[in-house]
Amino acid sequence: MIKNMLRGIAALSLALTPLTVPSTATAAPAAPAAAEVLNLADAVEQIPLADESRAGYQRDSFKHWNRGLDPADGCNTRAEVLLAEAIQAPTMAAGCKLSGGLWTSYYDGQEVTDPAKIDIDHMVPLAESWDSGASSWTAARREAYANDQDAATSLVAVTARSNRSKSDQDPAEWMPPLPDAHCRYVSEWTATKLRWGLTADQAETDALKVYAEACETTVVHYTPAP
C-alpha cells in the first residue's frame, strides 16, 4: 500500500496606503509551495498523530474520475494515468478507448497488457483519507485529492488483484506482496499523507517507523497541495 498528503501556502495581505497605492490594487498570485525532501524517518515524524473516524464516509463524497488534467483530450483521470505510466503506449480510439499497451505493477511485479486489468490505486485510499482528515474538506478539495495527477505518488497503475487486496488498509494492515516494493511504497504513502496534510493513528505510525528503520536510505519527496 502507493501511490501520493502535509502542506500549506501562506496568504498575502494588501495594505492600502493613501497617495501611493491605488484603491483598485489586487493581490499578487500566491507563490507555489516549495518541494520538500526528507529522509523517510524524519518524514514519518512529520505526520500528525490522531485517532481515526470513518463516521459519515461515502465513496461518492470523492468525485472521480473527472475530466483529468486536459479536458480537451477526451480522457478522464484514469485514462490519463494509464497513458502516463505505460511502458509501451496503448492504442487510443475515439472517446479515449484504450487497447494494448504494457504496464508493470510495482506492488507485485506483474506485467499487464490489457488496460482493463489495471486499477488506478489511490496511494492513500479514499476511506483512509476520510479517516485522516478529509472528512472536514470541501467537496472540491476531495475531488482534487481523488484526481491528483500533480504528484506522481498520489495515483498508481497496479494490477486489479493487488489493489483489491489492499482495499482501504494502511501499512499496519497491508503491504505490497513484493518485498522489494516496501521501501518505495512506504515512501509514497508518507509523501501523500504529508502532501495533503493527513494524519495517522498510532498503529499506522508505529508501522511506518518500523519500515523507516529498515529503509534508512529511502528519501521522501513531496509538495504541499494547494
Tab-separated table of C-alpha atoms in Angstrom:
chain	number	residue	atom	x	y	z
A	1	MET	CA	0.000	0.000	0.000
A	2	ILE	CA	1.013	3.553	-3.036
A	3	LYS	CA	0.701	5.814	-4.636
A	4	ASN	CA	0.552	10.401	-3.408
A	5	MET	CA	-0.971	14.218	1.552
A	6	LEU	CA	1.323	17.737	4.874
A	7	ARG	CA	1.040	21.079	3.388
A	8	GLY	CA	0.077	24.842	3.142
A	9	ILE	CA	0.569	28.229	1.470
A	10	ALA	CA	0.728	31.485	3.413
A	11	ALA	CA	-1.868	34.093	2.437
A	12	LEU	CA	-0.834	37.533	1.194
A	13	SER	CA	-2.481	40.701	2.564
A	14	LEU	CA	-2.701	44.143	0.959
A	15	ALA	CA	-2.412	47.392	2.848
A	16	LEU	CA	-3.881	50.421	1.095
A	17	THR	CA	-1.585	53.413	1.624
A	18	PRO	CA	-3.024	56.851	0.715
A	19	LEU	CA	-1.393	58.563	-2.276
A	20	THR	CA	0.919	55.621	-3.017
A	21	VAL	CA	-1.300	52.579	-3.537
A	22	PRO	CA	-4.292	52.741	-5.914
A	23	SER	CA	-7.639	51.733	-4.421
A	24	THR	CA	-8.007	49.187	-7.228
A	25	ALA	CA	-4.857	47.254	-6.257
A	26	THR	CA	-5.224	43.475	-6.354
A	27	ALA	CA	-3.320	40.774	-4.524
A	28	ALA	CA	-0.418	39.152	-6.311
A	29	PRO	CA	-0.815	35.408	-7.001
A	30	ALA	CA	0.382	33.251	-4.138
A	31	ALA	CA	3.709	31.591	-4.783
A	32	PRO	CA	3.541	27.815	-5.274
A	33	ALA	CA	4.522	25.707	-2.305
A	34	ALA	CA	8.127	24.599	-2.229
A	35	ALA	CA	9.042	20.954	-2.715
A	36	GLU	CA	10.180	19.151	0.426
A	37	VAL	CA	12.816	16.418	0.605
A	38	LEU	CA	13.269	14.423	3.809
A	39	ASN	CA	14.679	11.066	4.753
A	40	LEU	CA	11.904	8.601	5.471
A	41	ALA	CA	12.340	8.507	9.244
A	42	ASP	CA	12.125	12.300	9.517
A	43	ALA	CA	9.177	12.433	7.133
A	44	VAL	CA	7.206	9.913	9.185
A	45	GLU	CA	7.773	12.090	12.246
A	46	GLN	CA	6.106	14.997	10.411
A	47	ILE	CA	2.747	13.184	10.065
A	48	PRO	CA	0.445	14.362	12.872
A	49	LEU	CA	-0.792	11.653	15.233
A	50	ALA	CA	-4.575	11.473	15.641
A	51	ASP	CA	-7.346	8.961	16.186
A	52	GLU	CA	-9.296	7.978	13.074
A	53	SER	CA	-13.034	8.051	12.457
A	54	ARG	CA	-14.951	6.739	9.461
A	55	ALA	CA	-18.253	8.246	10.578
A	56	GLY	CA	-20.219	9.540	7.596
A	57	TYR	CA	-17.874	8.150	4.924
A	58	GLN	CA	-19.293	7.536	1.457
A	59	ARG	CA	-17.101	6.793	-1.541
A	60	ASP	CA	-19.099	9.165	-3.727
A	61	SER	CA	-18.028	12.030	-1.455
A	62	PHE	CA	-14.881	11.958	-3.621
A	63	LYS	CA	-15.837	12.753	-7.226
A	64	HIS	CA	-13.742	10.617	-9.569
A	65	TRP	CA	-12.785	10.098	-12.212
A	66	ASN	CA	-13.110	13.652	-13.507
A	67	ARG	CA	-12.052	15.077	-16.890
A	68	GLY	CA	-8.386	14.937	-15.999
A	69	LEU	CA	-5.566	17.423	-16.483
A	70	ASP	CA	-6.501	18.123	-20.102
A	71	PRO	CA	-10.277	18.268	-20.615
A	72	ALA	CA	-9.680	18.651	-24.361
A	73	ASP	CA	-8.064	15.218	-24.748
A	74	GLY	CA	-11.316	13.349	-24.123
A	75	CYS	CA	-9.671	11.207	-21.419
A	76	ASN	CA	-10.643	11.039	-17.762
A	77	THR	CA	-8.138	10.839	-14.921
A	78	ARG	CA	-7.985	7.050	-15.014
A	79	ALA	CA	-7.100	7.010	-18.709
A	80	GLU	CA	-4.550	9.801	-18.344
A	81	VAL	CA	-2.749	7.883	-15.582
A	82	LEU	CA	-2.743	4.747	-17.740
A	83	LEU	CA	-1.190	6.731	-20.586
A	84	ALA	CA	1.375	8.366	-18.302
A	85	GLU	CA	2.509	5.115	-16.662
A	86	ALA	CA	2.539	2.855	-19.733
A	87	ILE	CA	5.879	1.263	-20.571
A	88	GLN	CA	4.541	0.719	-24.073
A	89	ALA	CA	1.813	3.159	-25.062
A	90	PRO	CA	-1.640	1.716	-25.722
A	91	THR	CA	-3.642	2.447	-28.845
A	92	MET	CA	-6.250	5.142	-28.297
A	93	ALA	CA	-9.502	5.104	-30.251
A	94	ALA	CA	-12.347	7.619	-30.269
A	95	GLY	CA	-13.611	8.526	-26.821
A	96	CYS	CA	-10.196	7.720	-25.314
A	97	LYS	CA	-10.830	3.997	-25.556
A	98	LEU	CA	-7.500	2.307	-24.837
A	99	SER	CA	-6.307	-1.088	-26.021
A	100	GLY	CA	-2.983	-2.880	-25.908
A	101	GLY	CA	-0.003	-1.301	-24.192
A	102	LEU	CA	2.200	-2.581	-21.376
A	103	TRP	CA	2.336	-1.757	-17.677
A	104	THR	CA	4.375	-3.103	-14.757
A	105	SER	CA	2.549	-3.204	-11.433
A	106	TYR	CA	5.202	-2.405	-8.855
A	107	TYR	CA	3.144	-3.823	-5.973
A	108	ASP	CA	3.561	-7.379	-7.267
A	109	GLY	CA	5.974	-7.112	-10.206
A	110	GLN	CA	3.377	-8.307	-12.710
A	111	GLU	CA	3.324	-7.148	-16.336
A	112	VAL	CA	-0.094	-6.366	-17.786
A	113	THR	CA	-1.015	-5.843	-21.442
A	114	ASP	CA	-4.763	-5.260	-21.032
A	115	PRO	CA	-5.712	-1.850	-19.592
A	116	ALA	CA	-8.978	-3.330	-18.326
A	117	LYS	CA	-6.930	-5.441	-15.893
A	118	ILE	CA	-5.194	-2.411	-14.413
A	119	ASP	CA	-6.618	-0.447	-11.480
A	120	ILE	CA	-5.613	3.107	-10.661
A	121	ASP	CA	-4.935	2.945	-6.942
A	122	HIS	CA	-5.199	5.931	-4.634
A	123	MET	CA	-1.950	5.581	-2.706
A	124	VAL	CA	-3.767	6.595	0.467
A	125	PRO	CA	-7.230	5.096	-0.101
A	126	LEU	CA	-10.244	7.378	-0.133
A	127	ALA	CA	-11.670	5.844	3.040
A	128	GLU	CA	-8.314	6.171	4.817
A	129	SER	CA	-8.035	9.806	3.768
A	130	TRP	CA	-11.544	10.422	5.151
A	131	ASP	CA	-10.495	8.864	8.454
A	132	SER	CA	-7.356	11.021	8.480
A	133	GLY	CA	-8.798	14.479	7.876
A	134	ALA	CA	-10.590	14.586	4.512
A	135	SER	CA	-13.970	14.364	6.251
A	136	SER	CA	-13.622	18.087	7.041
A	137	TRP	CA	-12.675	19.115	3.485
A	138	THR	CA	-14.871	20.777	0.907
A	139	ALA	CA	-16.256	18.681	-1.927
A	140	ALA	CA	-13.890	20.488	-4.324
A	141	ARG	CA	-10.824	19.570	-2.272
A	142	ARG	CA	-11.910	15.936	-2.058
A	143	GLU	CA	-12.321	15.898	-5.847
A	144	ALA	CA	-8.830	17.378	-6.234
A	145	TYR	CA	-7.453	14.672	-3.946
A	146	ALA	CA	-9.210	11.841	-5.761
A	147	ASN	CA	-7.856	13.008	-9.149
A	148	ASP	CA	-4.408	14.247	-8.083
A	149	GLN	CA	-2.020	13.932	-11.027
A	150	ASP	CA	0.224	16.773	-9.898
A	151	ALA	CA	2.153	14.371	-7.673
A	152	ALA	CA	3.436	11.162	-9.234
A	153	THR	CA	2.939	9.277	-5.962
A	154	SER	CA	-0.782	10.005	-5.471
A	155	LEU	CA	-2.183	7.653	-8.131
A	156	VAL	CA	-0.522	4.470	-9.346
A	157	ALA	CA	-1.373	1.914	-12.020
A	158	VAL	CA	-1.301	-1.579	-10.485
A	159	THR	CA	-2.907	-4.968	-11.021
A	160	ALA	CA	-6.561	-5.112	-10.072
A	161	ARG	CA	-5.772	-8.086	-7.856
A	162	SER	CA	-3.213	-6.225	-5.742
A	163	ASN	CA	-5.350	-3.105	-5.494
A	164	ARG	CA	-8.376	-5.058	-4.301
A	165	SER	CA	-6.250	-6.982	-1.831
A	166	LYS	CA	-5.120	-3.660	-0.387
A	167	SER	CA	-8.644	-2.223	-0.289
A	168	ASP	CA	-8.702	0.637	2.255
A	169	GLN	CA	-5.958	-0.698	4.539
A	170	ASP	CA	-2.963	1.259	5.812
A	171	PRO	CA	0.625	-0.065	6.157
A	172	ALA	CA	-0.121	-1.519	9.599
A	173	GLU	CA	-2.569	-3.870	7.870
A	174	TRP	CA	-1.294	-4.384	4.307
A	175	MET	CA	1.912	-4.083	2.313
A	176	PRO	CA	2.628	-4.929	-1.326
A	177	PRO	CA	3.234	-8.654	-1.827
A	178	LEU	CA	6.595	-7.879	-3.468
A	179	PRO	CA	9.110	-7.257	-0.635
A	180	ASP	CA	11.338	-5.135	-2.877
A	181	ALA	CA	8.454	-2.674	-3.193
A	182	HIS	CA	8.119	-1.975	0.523
A	183	CYS	CA	10.512	0.976	0.874
A	184	ARG	CA	9.088	2.710	-2.186
A	185	TYR	CA	5.552	2.076	-1.006
A	186	VAL	CA	6.087	3.482	2.474
A	187	SER	CA	7.872	6.497	0.989
A	188	GLU	CA	4.985	7.220	-1.378
A	189	TRP	CA	2.377	6.637	1.343
A	190	THR	CA	4.206	9.089	3.607
A	191	ALA	CA	4.599	11.624	0.802
A	192	THR	CA	0.873	11.523	0.083
A	193	LYS	CA	-0.058	11.986	3.732
A	194	LEU	CA	2.282	14.957	4.002
A	195	ARG	CA	1.199	16.462	0.686
A	196	TRP	CA	-2.426	16.568	1.772
A	197	GLY	CA	-1.989	17.291	5.484
A	198	LEU	CA	-3.438	13.967	6.589
A	199	THR	CA	-2.913	12.377	9.990
A	200	ALA	CA	-2.001	8.838	11.092
A	201	ASP	CA	-3.258	6.800	14.022
A	202	GLN	CA	-0.946	5.075	16.484
A	203	ALA	CA	-0.860	1.662	14.792
A	204	GLU	CA	-0.120	3.223	11.395
A	205	THR	CA	2.579	5.467	12.840
A	206	ASP	CA	4.242	2.539	14.602
A	207	ALA	CA	4.264	0.517	11.383
A	208	LEU	CA	5.715	3.399	9.362
A	209	LYS	CA	8.504	3.827	11.908
A	210	VAL	CA	9.413	0.139	11.683
A	211	TYR	CA	9.649	0.348	7.900
A	212	ALA	CA	11.594	3.606	8.128
A	213	GLU	CA	14.243	1.851	10.224
A	214	ALA	CA	14.553	-0.867	7.586
A	215	CYS	CA	14.554	1.686	4.724
A	216	GLU	CA	17.168	4.002	6.174
A	217	THR	CA	18.393	5.319	2.813
A	218	THR	CA	14.910	5.994	1.436
A	219	VAL	CA	14.005	9.619	0.713
A	220	VAL	CA	10.551	11.219	0.622
A	221	HIS	CA	9.754	13.928	-1.941
A	222	TYR	CA	6.508	15.878	-1.691
A	223	THR	CA	4.998	19.258	-2.450
A	224	PRO	CA	2.152	20.550	-0.252
A	225	ALA	CA	-1.140	20.523	-2.142
A	226	PRO	CA	-2.680	23.940	-2.882
